[in-house]
Short mmCIF file of C-alpha atoms and ligand atoms in Angstrom, two decimals:
data_model
loop_
_atom_site.label_atom_id
_atom_site.label_comp_id
_atom_site.label_asym_id
_atom_site.label_seq_id
_atom_site.Cartn_x
_atom_site.Cartn_y
_atom_site.Cartn_z
CA UNK A 1 18.26 -61.59 19.97
CA UNK A 2 15.08 -61.26 17.94
CA UNK A 3 15.59 -60.21 14.35
CA UNK A 4 11.98 -59.64 13.43
CA UNK A 5 11.16 -55.97 13.59
CA UNK A 6 7.54 -56.83 14.24
CA UNK A 7 8.37 -59.08 17.19
CA UNK A 8 10.63 -56.40 18.65
CA UNK A 9 8.09 -53.62 18.28
CA UNK A 10 5.43 -55.87 19.76
CA UNK A 11 7.74 -56.64 22.64
CA UNK A 12 8.36 -52.95 23.34
CA UNK A 13 4.66 -52.19 23.29
CA UNK A 14 3.69 -55.18 25.40
CA UNK A 15 6.41 -54.89 28.01
CA UNK A 16 5.26 -51.50 29.39
CA UNK A 17 1.63 -52.52 28.95
CA UNK A 18 2.13 -55.73 30.95
CA UNK A 19 4.01 -53.80 33.66
CA UNK A 20 1.15 -51.33 33.84
CA UNK A 21 -1.43 -54.15 34.01
CA UNK A 22 0.54 -55.86 36.77
CA UNK A 23 0.64 -52.71 38.90
CA UNK A 24 -3.06 -52.07 38.25
CA UNK A 25 -3.83 -55.70 39.20
CA UNK A 26 -1.92 -55.44 42.47
CA UNK A 27 -3.70 -52.19 43.28
CA UNK A 28 -7.15 -53.55 42.54
CA UNK A 29 -6.38 -56.69 44.60
CA UNK A 30 -5.42 -54.46 47.50
CA UNK A 31 -8.58 -52.39 47.18
CA UNK A 32 -10.75 -55.54 47.00
CA UNK A 33 -9.07 -57.00 50.10
CA UNK A 34 -9.64 -53.79 51.97
CA UNK A 35 -13.33 -53.68 51.00
CA UNK A 36 -13.89 -57.34 51.93
CA UNK A 37 -12.26 -56.81 55.34
CA UNK A 38 -14.33 -53.70 55.99
CA UNK A 39 -17.60 -55.46 55.10
CA UNK A 40 -16.74 -58.44 57.29
CA UNK A 41 -15.75 -56.27 60.26
CA UNK A 42 -18.99 -54.34 59.97
CA UNK A 43 -21.00 -57.57 60.00
CA UNK A 44 -19.07 -58.81 63.07
CA UNK A 45 -19.70 -55.57 64.95
CA UNK A 46 -23.40 -55.56 64.05
CA UNK A 47 -23.71 -59.12 65.35
CA UNK A 48 -21.85 -58.28 68.61
CA UNK A 49 -24.12 -55.24 69.14
CA UNK A 50 -27.25 -57.33 68.62
CA UNK A 51 -26.05 -59.86 71.20
CA UNK A 52 -25.01 -57.07 73.59
CA UNK A 53 -28.38 -55.43 73.44
CA UNK A 54 -30.15 -58.57 74.59
CA UNK A 55 -28.18 -58.92 77.85
CA UNK A 56 -30.28 -57.99 80.85
CA UNK A 57 -30.72 -58.45 84.60
CA UNK A 58 -33.07 -61.15 85.58
CA UNK A 59 -33.70 -61.55 89.30
CA UNK A 60 -30.26 -60.20 90.17
CA UNK A 61 -28.65 -62.53 87.63
CA UNK A 62 -27.21 -61.49 84.31
CA UNK A 63 -28.82 -63.30 81.44
CA UNK A 64 -27.50 -63.41 77.88
CA UNK A 65 -29.80 -64.86 75.26
CA UNK A 66 -28.37 -65.13 71.79
CA UNK A 67 -30.91 -63.73 69.36
CA UNK A 68 -31.04 -65.84 66.17
CA UNK A 69 -30.75 -62.68 64.04
CA UNK A 70 -27.26 -62.12 65.48
CA UNK A 71 -25.97 -65.30 63.84
CA UNK A 72 -28.20 -65.45 60.79
CA UNK A 73 -26.42 -62.48 59.28
CA UNK A 74 -23.38 -64.73 58.70
CA UNK A 75 -25.23 -67.26 56.61
CA UNK A 76 -23.49 -67.67 53.26
CA UNK A 77 -22.62 -70.39 50.78
CA UNK A 78 -19.18 -70.55 52.39
CA UNK A 79 -20.45 -72.05 55.68
CA UNK A 80 -18.18 -70.15 58.01
CA UNK A 81 -17.93 -71.27 61.62
CA UNK A 82 -19.16 -68.54 63.95
CA UNK A 83 -18.08 -68.39 67.60
CA UNK A 84 -19.20 -66.09 70.35
CA UNK A 85 -18.85 -65.60 74.05
CA UNK A 86 -20.13 -63.16 76.61
CA UNK A 87 -17.95 -62.36 79.62
CA UNK A 88 -19.13 -60.35 82.58
CA UNK A 89 -16.78 -58.41 84.88
CA UNK A 90 -13.22 -59.69 84.76
CA UNK A 91 -13.68 -63.21 83.45
CA UNK A 92 -17.10 -64.68 84.28
CA UNK A 93 -18.29 -66.56 81.23
CA UNK A 94 -22.01 -66.10 80.77
CA UNK A 95 -22.44 -68.00 77.51
CA UNK A 96 -20.49 -69.17 74.47
CA UNK A 97 -17.19 -70.87 73.61
CA UNK A 98 -14.69 -70.49 76.46
CA UNK A 99 -11.63 -71.05 74.16
CA UNK A 100 -12.38 -67.98 72.09
CA UNK A 101 -9.67 -65.61 73.27
CA UNK A 102 -10.17 -61.99 74.27
CA UNK A 103 -8.08 -59.21 72.69
CA UNK A 104 -4.73 -58.68 74.34
CA UNK A 105 -3.85 -55.41 76.03
CA UNK A 106 -5.98 -52.42 76.83
CA UNK A 107 -7.58 -50.86 73.79
CA UNK A 108 -10.60 -48.72 73.16
CA UNK A 109 -13.63 -50.87 72.29
CA UNK A 110 -14.78 -52.15 69.90
CA UNK A 111 -11.57 -54.06 69.12
CA UNK A 112 -11.08 -55.98 65.88
CA UNK A 113 -8.37 -58.63 66.01
CA UNK A 114 -7.09 -61.85 64.46
CA UNK A 115 -6.77 -65.01 66.48
CA UNK A 116 -6.98 -68.78 66.05
CA UNK A 117 -9.35 -71.39 67.34
CA UNK A 118 -9.11 -75.13 66.82
CA UNK A 119 -6.35 -74.43 64.34
CA UNK A 120 -8.48 -72.11 62.21
CA UNK A 121 -7.76 -68.44 61.55
CA UNK A 122 -10.47 -66.31 63.12
CA UNK A 123 -11.38 -62.67 62.69
CA UNK A 124 -13.08 -61.38 65.80
CA UNK A 125 -14.53 -58.27 67.37
CA UNK A 126 -14.79 -57.52 71.07
CA UNK A 127 -17.57 -55.12 72.05
CA UNK A 128 -18.10 -53.78 75.59
CA UNK A 129 -21.19 -52.60 77.28
CA UNK A 130 -21.74 -51.27 80.79
CA UNK A 131 -24.71 -52.74 82.57
CA UNK A 132 -26.07 -50.85 85.59
CA UNK A 133 -27.76 -52.44 88.55
CA UNK A 134 -28.63 -50.50 91.66
CA UNK A 135 -26.07 -47.88 90.78
CA UNK A 136 -23.24 -50.42 90.31
CA UNK A 137 -21.75 -50.63 86.84
CA UNK A 138 -20.69 -54.01 85.52
CA UNK A 139 -18.75 -54.22 82.23
CA UNK A 140 -19.87 -56.96 79.88
CA UNK A 141 -17.72 -57.94 76.86
CA UNK A 142 -19.26 -59.61 73.84
CA UNK A 143 -16.89 -61.37 71.47
CA UNK A 144 -17.98 -62.60 68.03
CA UNK A 145 -15.52 -64.35 65.73
CA UNK A 146 -15.74 -66.29 62.53
CA UNK A 147 -13.59 -68.21 60.11
CA UNK A 148 -12.36 -66.51 56.92
CA UNK A 149 -13.97 -68.52 54.08
CA UNK A 150 -16.61 -65.95 53.20
CA UNK A 151 -14.09 -63.13 53.33
CA UNK A 152 -11.86 -64.98 50.85
CA UNK A 153 -14.95 -65.64 48.73
CA UNK A 154 -15.92 -62.00 48.75
CA UNK A 155 -12.39 -60.98 47.87
CA UNK A 156 -12.47 -63.33 44.89
CA UNK A 157 -15.88 -62.00 43.83
CA UNK A 158 -14.64 -58.45 43.97
CA UNK A 159 -11.30 -59.08 42.36
CA UNK A 160 -11.81 -61.73 39.67
CA UNK A 161 -14.00 -59.64 37.36
CA UNK A 162 -11.34 -56.90 37.48
CA UNK A 163 -8.67 -59.43 36.61
CA UNK A 164 -10.69 -60.76 33.68
CA UNK A 165 -11.35 -57.22 32.41
CA UNK A 166 -7.66 -56.41 32.48
CA UNK A 167 -6.75 -59.67 30.79
CA UNK A 168 -9.23 -58.90 28.02
CA UNK A 169 -7.78 -55.43 27.62
CA UNK A 170 -4.31 -56.93 27.27
CA UNK A 171 -5.49 -59.40 24.62
CA UNK A 172 -7.29 -56.60 22.79
CA UNK A 173 -4.18 -54.42 22.93
CA UNK A 174 -2.03 -57.25 21.51
CA UNK A 175 -4.52 -57.80 18.71
CA UNK A 176 -4.70 -54.10 17.83
CA UNK A 177 -0.92 -53.70 17.96
CA UNK A 178 -0.47 -56.81 15.79
CA UNK A 179 -2.97 -55.56 13.22
CA UNK A 180 -1.37 -52.11 13.28
CA UNK A 181 2.15 -53.43 12.93
CA UNK A 182 1.22 -55.79 10.13
CA UNK A 183 -0.45 -53.07 8.13
CA UNK A 184 2.29 -50.52 8.85
CA UNK A 185 5.05 -52.95 7.97
CA UNK A 186 3.39 -53.91 4.70
CA UNK A 187 5.30 -51.29 2.65
CA UNK A 188 8.54 -52.70 4.04
CA UNK A 189 7.54 -56.24 3.06
CA UNK A 190 6.50 -54.99 -0.36
CA UNK A 191 9.85 -53.25 -0.72
CA UNK A 192 11.60 -56.49 0.22
CA UNK A 193 9.61 -58.44 -2.39
CA UNK A 194 10.26 -55.74 -4.95
CA UNK A 195 14.02 -55.99 -4.42
CA UNK A 196 14.20 -59.75 -3.83
CA UNK A 197 12.13 -60.76 -6.88
CA UNK A 198 14.20 -58.72 -9.28
CA UNK A 199 15.79 -60.28 -12.27
CA UNK A 200 19.54 -59.56 -12.21
CA UNK A 201 19.29 -57.63 -15.48
CA UNK A 202 16.45 -55.44 -14.24
CA UNK A 203 18.27 -52.36 -13.04
CA UNK A 204 15.30 -50.02 -12.79
CA UNK A 205 15.16 -47.90 -9.63
CA UNK A 206 12.83 -49.02 -6.83
CA UNK A 207 9.62 -46.94 -6.75
CA UNK A 208 9.51 -44.49 -3.85
CA UNK A 209 5.88 -43.34 -4.01
CA UNK A 210 3.62 -44.71 -1.22
CA UNK A 211 6.63 -45.35 0.99
CA UNK A 212 6.76 -43.98 4.55
CA UNK A 213 9.33 -41.20 4.99
CA UNK A 214 11.54 -43.38 7.21
CA UNK A 215 12.07 -45.79 4.33
CA UNK A 216 12.90 -43.12 1.76
CA UNK A 217 16.61 -42.81 2.67
CA UNK A 218 17.05 -46.58 2.46
CA UNK A 219 15.34 -46.76 -0.90
CA UNK A 220 17.31 -43.75 -2.13
CA UNK A 221 20.52 -45.49 -1.13
CA UNK A 222 19.41 -48.69 -2.88
CA UNK A 223 18.53 -46.68 -5.97
CA UNK A 224 21.91 -44.96 -5.99
CA UNK A 225 23.53 -48.34 -5.71
CA UNK A 226 21.39 -49.63 -8.60
CA UNK A 227 22.34 -46.60 -10.69
CA UNK A 228 26.05 -47.23 -10.10
CA UNK A 229 25.56 -50.90 -10.89
CA UNK A 230 23.76 -49.99 -14.09
CA UNK A 231 26.55 -47.68 -15.18
CA UNK A 232 29.13 -50.29 -14.28
CA UNK A 233 27.28 -53.04 -16.16
CA UNK A 234 26.87 -50.94 -19.25
CA UNK A 235 30.56 -49.89 -19.33
CA UNK A 236 31.51 -53.50 -18.75
CA UNK A 237 29.29 -54.63 -21.60
CA UNK A 238 30.72 -51.93 -23.84
CA UNK A 239 34.22 -53.03 -22.87
CA UNK A 240 33.58 -56.66 -23.75
CA UNK A 241 32.04 -55.63 -27.08
CA UNK A 242 34.99 -53.33 -27.86
CA UNK A 243 37.52 -55.96 -26.85
CA UNK A 244 35.85 -58.57 -29.07
CA UNK A 245 35.79 -56.09 -31.92
CA UNK A 246 39.48 -55.23 -31.43
CA UNK A 247 40.48 -58.88 -31.43
CA UNK A 248 38.33 -59.72 -34.41
CA UNK A 249 40.26 -57.43 -36.74
CA UNK A 250 43.68 -59.11 -36.23
CA UNK A 251 41.98 -62.53 -36.33
CA UNK A 252 40.52 -61.73 -39.76
CA UNK A 253 43.93 -60.49 -40.87
CA UNK A 254 45.53 -63.66 -39.50
CA UNK A 255 43.08 -65.79 -41.45
CA UNK A 256 43.97 -64.02 -44.70
CA UNK A 257 47.67 -64.31 -43.90
CA UNK A 258 47.40 -68.05 -43.30
CA UNK A 259 45.60 -68.51 -46.66
CA UNK A 260 48.31 -66.48 -48.28
CA UNK A 261 51.00 -68.66 -46.72
CA UNK A 262 49.25 -71.80 -48.00
CA UNK A 263 49.15 -70.46 -51.53
CA UNK A 264 52.83 -69.59 -51.49
CA UNK A 265 53.88 -73.04 -50.31
CA UNK A 266 55.93 -73.43 -53.53
CA UNK A 267 57.79 -70.15 -53.20
CA UNK A 268 60.07 -70.17 -50.14
CA UNK A 269 60.66 -66.38 -50.16
CA UNK A 270 56.92 -65.58 -50.28
CA UNK A 271 56.29 -68.19 -47.61
CA UNK A 272 58.87 -66.61 -45.33
CA UNK A 273 57.23 -63.20 -45.89
CA UNK A 274 53.79 -64.61 -45.07
CA UNK A 275 55.07 -66.33 -41.92
CA UNK A 276 56.71 -63.07 -40.84
CA UNK A 277 53.38 -61.29 -41.27
CA UNK A 278 51.61 -64.02 -39.30
CA UNK A 279 54.19 -63.64 -36.56
CA UNK A 280 53.65 -59.84 -36.38
CA UNK A 281 49.90 -60.23 -36.23
CA UNK A 282 50.05 -62.84 -33.51
CA UNK A 283 52.45 -60.63 -31.53
CA UNK A 284 50.00 -57.78 -31.83
CA UNK A 285 47.24 -60.02 -30.57
CA UNK A 286 49.36 -61.17 -27.69
CA UNK A 287 50.07 -57.56 -26.78
CA UNK A 288 46.37 -56.71 -27.01
CA UNK A 289 45.46 -59.69 -24.83
CA UNK A 290 48.10 -58.76 -22.27
CA UNK A 291 46.86 -55.19 -22.11
CA UNK A 292 43.24 -56.38 -21.77
CA UNK A 293 44.25 -58.66 -18.91
CA UNK A 294 46.19 -55.85 -17.28
CA UNK A 295 43.23 -53.51 -17.52
CA UNK A 296 40.93 -56.19 -16.13
CA UNK A 297 43.34 -56.72 -13.24
CA UNK A 298 43.59 -52.97 -12.60
CA UNK A 299 39.81 -52.67 -12.63
CA UNK A 300 39.23 -55.56 -10.27
CA UNK A 301 41.92 -54.30 -7.85
CA UNK A 302 40.33 -53.22 -4.61
CA UNK A 303 40.13 -49.47 -4.35
CA UNK A 304 42.09 -48.25 -2.48
CA UNK A 305 44.67 -50.99 -2.98
CA UNK A 306 46.13 -52.57 0.17
CA UNK A 307 48.86 -50.29 1.50
CA UNK A 308 52.34 -51.74 1.24
CA UNK A 309 55.29 -49.37 0.89
CA UNK A 310 56.59 -49.34 -2.70
CA UNK A 311 59.80 -47.53 -3.62
CA UNK A 312 59.17 -45.62 -6.86
CA UNK A 313 62.93 -45.28 -7.46
CA UNK A 314 63.11 -49.06 -7.75
CA UNK A 315 59.98 -49.25 -9.88
CA UNK A 316 61.26 -46.63 -12.36
CA UNK A 317 64.72 -48.26 -12.52
CA UNK A 318 63.30 -51.70 -13.25
CA UNK A 319 60.99 -50.31 -15.94
CA UNK A 320 63.87 -48.50 -17.65
CA UNK A 321 65.95 -51.69 -17.53
CA UNK A 322 63.13 -53.55 -19.27
CA UNK A 323 62.70 -50.94 -21.97
CA UNK A 324 66.30 -49.93 -22.58
CA UNK A 325 66.62 -52.31 -25.54
CA UNK A 326 63.50 -50.92 -27.19
CA UNK A 327 64.92 -47.40 -26.71
CA UNK A 328 68.32 -48.34 -28.11
CA UNK A 329 66.67 -49.89 -31.16
CA UNK A 330 65.15 -46.50 -31.91
CA UNK A 331 68.29 -44.69 -30.89
CA UNK A 332 66.49 -42.90 -28.10
CA UNK A 333 68.32 -41.49 -25.13
CA UNK A 334 66.48 -43.04 -22.16
CA UNK A 335 67.35 -41.61 -18.75
CA UNK A 336 66.13 -41.23 -15.18
CA UNK A 337 66.29 -38.50 -12.55
CA UNK A 338 65.45 -39.90 -9.16
CA UNK A 339 65.09 -37.95 -5.93
CA UNK A 340 65.18 -39.12 -2.31
CA UNK A 341 62.50 -40.88 -0.28
CA UNK A 342 60.16 -41.95 -3.08
CA UNK A 343 58.07 -44.44 -1.17
CA UNK A 344 54.35 -44.58 -1.89
CA UNK A 345 51.56 -46.90 -0.73
CA UNK A 346 50.14 -49.44 -3.14
CA UNK A 347 50.81 -52.43 -5.33
CA UNK A 348 54.27 -52.75 -6.86
CA UNK A 349 52.95 -54.78 -9.78
CA UNK A 350 50.30 -52.22 -10.75
CA UNK A 351 52.65 -49.24 -10.25
CA UNK A 352 55.21 -50.96 -12.50
CA UNK A 353 52.52 -51.35 -15.17
CA UNK A 354 51.66 -47.65 -14.84
CA UNK A 355 55.26 -46.45 -15.32
CA UNK A 356 55.88 -49.00 -18.08
CA UNK A 357 52.88 -47.80 -20.10
CA UNK A 358 53.94 -44.15 -19.86
CA UNK A 359 57.59 -44.81 -20.75
CA UNK A 360 56.53 -47.23 -23.51
CA UNK A 361 54.36 -44.51 -25.06
CA UNK A 362 57.18 -41.99 -24.86
CA UNK A 363 59.59 -44.38 -26.59
CA UNK A 364 57.05 -45.44 -29.23
CA UNK A 365 55.82 -42.02 -30.25
CA UNK A 366 59.11 -40.08 -30.12
CA UNK A 367 61.05 -39.87 -33.36
CA UNK A 368 64.35 -41.76 -33.70
CA UNK A 369 67.18 -40.04 -31.89
CA UNK A 370 64.81 -38.43 -29.44
CA UNK A 371 65.11 -38.17 -25.72
CA UNK A 372 62.95 -39.70 -22.97
CA UNK A 373 63.40 -38.95 -19.29
CA UNK A 374 61.59 -40.47 -16.31
CA UNK A 375 61.84 -38.01 -13.44
CA UNK A 376 60.61 -38.85 -9.96
CA UNK A 377 60.83 -36.55 -6.94
CA UNK A 378 59.34 -35.93 -3.58
CA UNK A 379 57.20 -32.78 -3.26
CA UNK A 380 55.83 -32.35 0.27
CA UNK A 381 53.37 -35.18 0.91
CA UNK A 382 53.46 -36.38 -2.70
CA UNK A 383 55.70 -38.34 -4.97
CA UNK A 384 55.57 -36.76 -8.43
CA UNK A 385 56.47 -38.76 -11.51
CA UNK A 386 57.08 -37.00 -14.84
CA UNK A 387 57.68 -38.91 -18.06
CA UNK A 388 59.10 -36.36 -20.48
CA UNK A 389 59.77 -36.80 -24.18
CA UNK A 390 60.61 -34.48 -27.05
CA UNK A 391 58.37 -36.23 -29.57
CA UNK A 392 55.35 -34.86 -31.44
CA UNK A 393 53.18 -34.42 -28.32
CA UNK A 394 49.42 -34.75 -28.36
CA UNK A 395 47.30 -32.12 -30.13
CA UNK A 396 45.09 -30.21 -27.68
CA UNK A 397 41.87 -31.31 -29.41
CA UNK A 398 42.43 -35.02 -28.73
CA UNK A 399 44.11 -34.70 -25.34
CA UNK A 400 40.80 -35.23 -23.56
CA UNK A 401 40.22 -38.55 -25.37
CA UNK A 402 43.54 -40.35 -25.07
CA UNK A 403 42.60 -41.83 -21.68
CA UNK A 404 39.57 -43.57 -23.17
CA UNK A 405 39.75 -47.28 -23.81
CA UNK A 406 40.73 -48.23 -27.35
CA UNK A 407 41.22 -44.58 -28.33
CA UNK A 408 44.23 -44.16 -30.58
CA UNK A 409 45.65 -41.00 -32.12
CA UNK A 410 46.34 -40.75 -35.85
CA UNK A 411 49.57 -42.68 -36.00
CA UNK A 412 51.43 -45.41 -37.85
CA UNK A 413 52.80 -46.72 -34.60
CA UNK A 414 51.26 -50.00 -33.46
CA UNK A 415 49.26 -50.08 -30.28
CA UNK A 416 46.07 -51.12 -28.58
CA UNK A 417 44.64 -47.84 -27.31
CA UNK A 418 44.54 -49.30 -23.81
CA UNK A 419 47.80 -47.96 -22.34
CA UNK A 420 46.54 -44.65 -20.94
CA UNK A 421 43.23 -46.21 -19.82
CA UNK A 422 45.27 -48.65 -17.76
CA UNK A 423 47.40 -45.78 -16.40
CA UNK A 424 44.36 -43.81 -15.34
CA UNK A 425 42.68 -46.80 -13.72
CA UNK A 426 45.79 -47.70 -11.70
CA UNK A 427 46.23 -44.07 -10.65
CA UNK A 428 42.61 -43.95 -9.45
CA UNK A 429 42.96 -47.04 -7.32
CA UNK A 430 46.08 -45.52 -5.73
CA UNK A 431 44.41 -42.22 -4.92
CA UNK A 432 46.67 -40.58 -7.51
CA UNK A 433 45.98 -38.10 -10.31
CA UNK A 434 47.40 -38.26 -13.79
CA UNK A 435 47.66 -35.49 -16.38
CA UNK A 436 49.33 -34.80 -19.71
CA UNK A 437 50.68 -31.51 -20.96
CA UNK A 438 53.01 -30.22 -23.69
CA UNK A 439 56.67 -30.15 -22.71
CA UNK A 440 58.93 -27.14 -22.32
CA UNK A 441 58.74 -24.76 -25.28
CA UNK A 442 55.67 -26.67 -26.50
CA UNK A 443 57.93 -29.54 -27.51
CA UNK A 444 57.01 -33.14 -26.78
CA UNK A 445 54.83 -34.38 -24.00
CA UNK A 446 55.01 -34.51 -20.20
CA UNK A 447 52.83 -37.10 -18.46
CA UNK A 448 52.61 -36.33 -14.75
CA UNK A 449 51.38 -38.57 -11.92
CA UNK A 450 50.88 -37.28 -8.37
CA UNK A 451 51.00 -40.13 -5.87
CA UNK A 452 50.38 -39.73 -2.14
CA UNK A 453 53.64 -40.45 -0.29
CA UNK A 454 53.87 -43.42 2.11
CA UNK A 455 52.95 -42.57 5.69
CA UNK A 456 54.08 -44.76 8.59
N1 LIG B 1 54.18 -39.76 -25.44
C1 LIG B 1 53.26 -39.59 -26.37
N2 LIG B 1 53.51 -38.79 -27.43
C2 LIG B 1 52.57 -38.61 -28.36
N3 LIG B 1 51.36 -39.18 -28.38
C3 LIG B 1 51.06 -39.99 -27.37
C4 LIG B 1 51.99 -40.23 -26.33
N4 LIG B 1 51.39 -41.08 -25.45
C5 LIG B 1 50.18 -41.36 -25.95
N5 LIG B 1 49.96 -40.71 -27.11
C6 LIG B 1 48.72 -40.75 -27.90
O1 LIG B 1 47.68 -41.22 -27.11
C7 LIG B 1 47.05 -42.34 -27.70
C8 LIG B 1 46.61 -43.31 -26.66
O2 LIG B 1 47.71 -43.91 -26.00
P1 LIG B 1 47.56 -45.31 -25.32
O3 LIG B 1 46.34 -45.27 -24.52
O4 LIG B 1 48.83 -45.64 -24.63
O5 LIG B 1 47.29 -46.27 -26.51
P2 LIG B 1 48.29 -46.76 -27.61
O6 LIG B 1 49.67 -46.36 -27.20
O7 LIG B 1 48.13 -48.22 -27.65
O8 LIG B 1 47.86 -46.11 -28.86
C9 LIG B 1 48.08 -42.89 -28.62
O9 LIG B 1 47.45 -43.57 -29.70
C10 LIG B 1 48.82 -41.65 -29.07
O10 LIG B 1 48.14 -41.06 -30.14
MG1 LIG B 2 50.40 -46.96 -25.35
#
């Protein structure tokens, strides 16, 4: 299998051309052979006629003199052997080579035929003439034959120049096709260089002007890919910058807190306070780091995630089990309403993170003594998860922003601003949609996720 486009195009041009040349060559060989045979037969017949004309009666005897002109016409650089014989009546040899055979069967004269003599192929003609003497007719047959060297020579002379002409045409065609292909493929090579020589940071689109129309779709596709890559790189860069910024703040705080702890080395109560503060800050940083890792994992998850059946009833139950202590601490009534057949396709780990972030938000932002319910049910081909709380809800004007990374509402509650970004990312990779809306009677918040149900 050839991978070079040029070689393949060349092949497809040359293959039909060579087939055509071959057929033309065979045809011209045939024509040349025919012409050579015709010329030779004409010369043989002319020679036989000349001999025949010189046969005459001489004193009641038939005499056959061979005129030199009859044989001179065969002189050629090929030095063919020429044979002749003259037979009178049935088989009376007047002159010539007796072994030269006569044509077989009865045929109208003159007869052209192939025979052999002394092991050589001979082309011969038999020519008949009636000689009259005193009213009696006597048939006389003149046979002239010759070897084939001059015929082969003539054939070569006729045919070789044709062959050379066709060979030259083929070479010329190859050259022209090669030149044409090279110049036509130049834009493609230029395109290749343009893409291959790029610096990884250079995300400018490939230029489309001067490109043949066939290449436009490819370049457009490459450019779309570059545009997506550019967007992805810039969001990634922004994310790293934001993450560094978010971690820097608690690190600065930690530094101050450690200095503070050093200074209060003498006072055990102050030292305990300072260590407590250090502990809180480091916990916050751990939480931030965990959320960053989770988001990174959600983002690098293949989309769509590999399909394994995951039972949402189990996922919700395990999340509630994890968070029940946090809810009790805030005196929140945490409950679940689970329907039947809640299997979806996806990753159990990521779906657990999704539910955990929603329930965690509900518990965090709802006032003490509030109520949080995780409700999951099957609706046609979807599994619908609602996380309902009766907390403060999210004001309409910031609802559009809460899914952004690091976005936090005005609140005293601690957090990273990554929870809902993680939720949205996981939903996306599961082909799910996520939305938030005020709860019943405009109280609290309902976060709803529509997941496609598992199909066998
Ligand atoms: N159940 C909820 N009730 C009220 N506000 C919420 C709720 N869930 C999220 N929010 C608001 O959305 C913001 C973004 O949430 P999230 O992305 O989870 O980050 P974080 O919880 O770390 O602040 C929160 O800062 C909060 O203002
Ligand atoms: Mg949160």
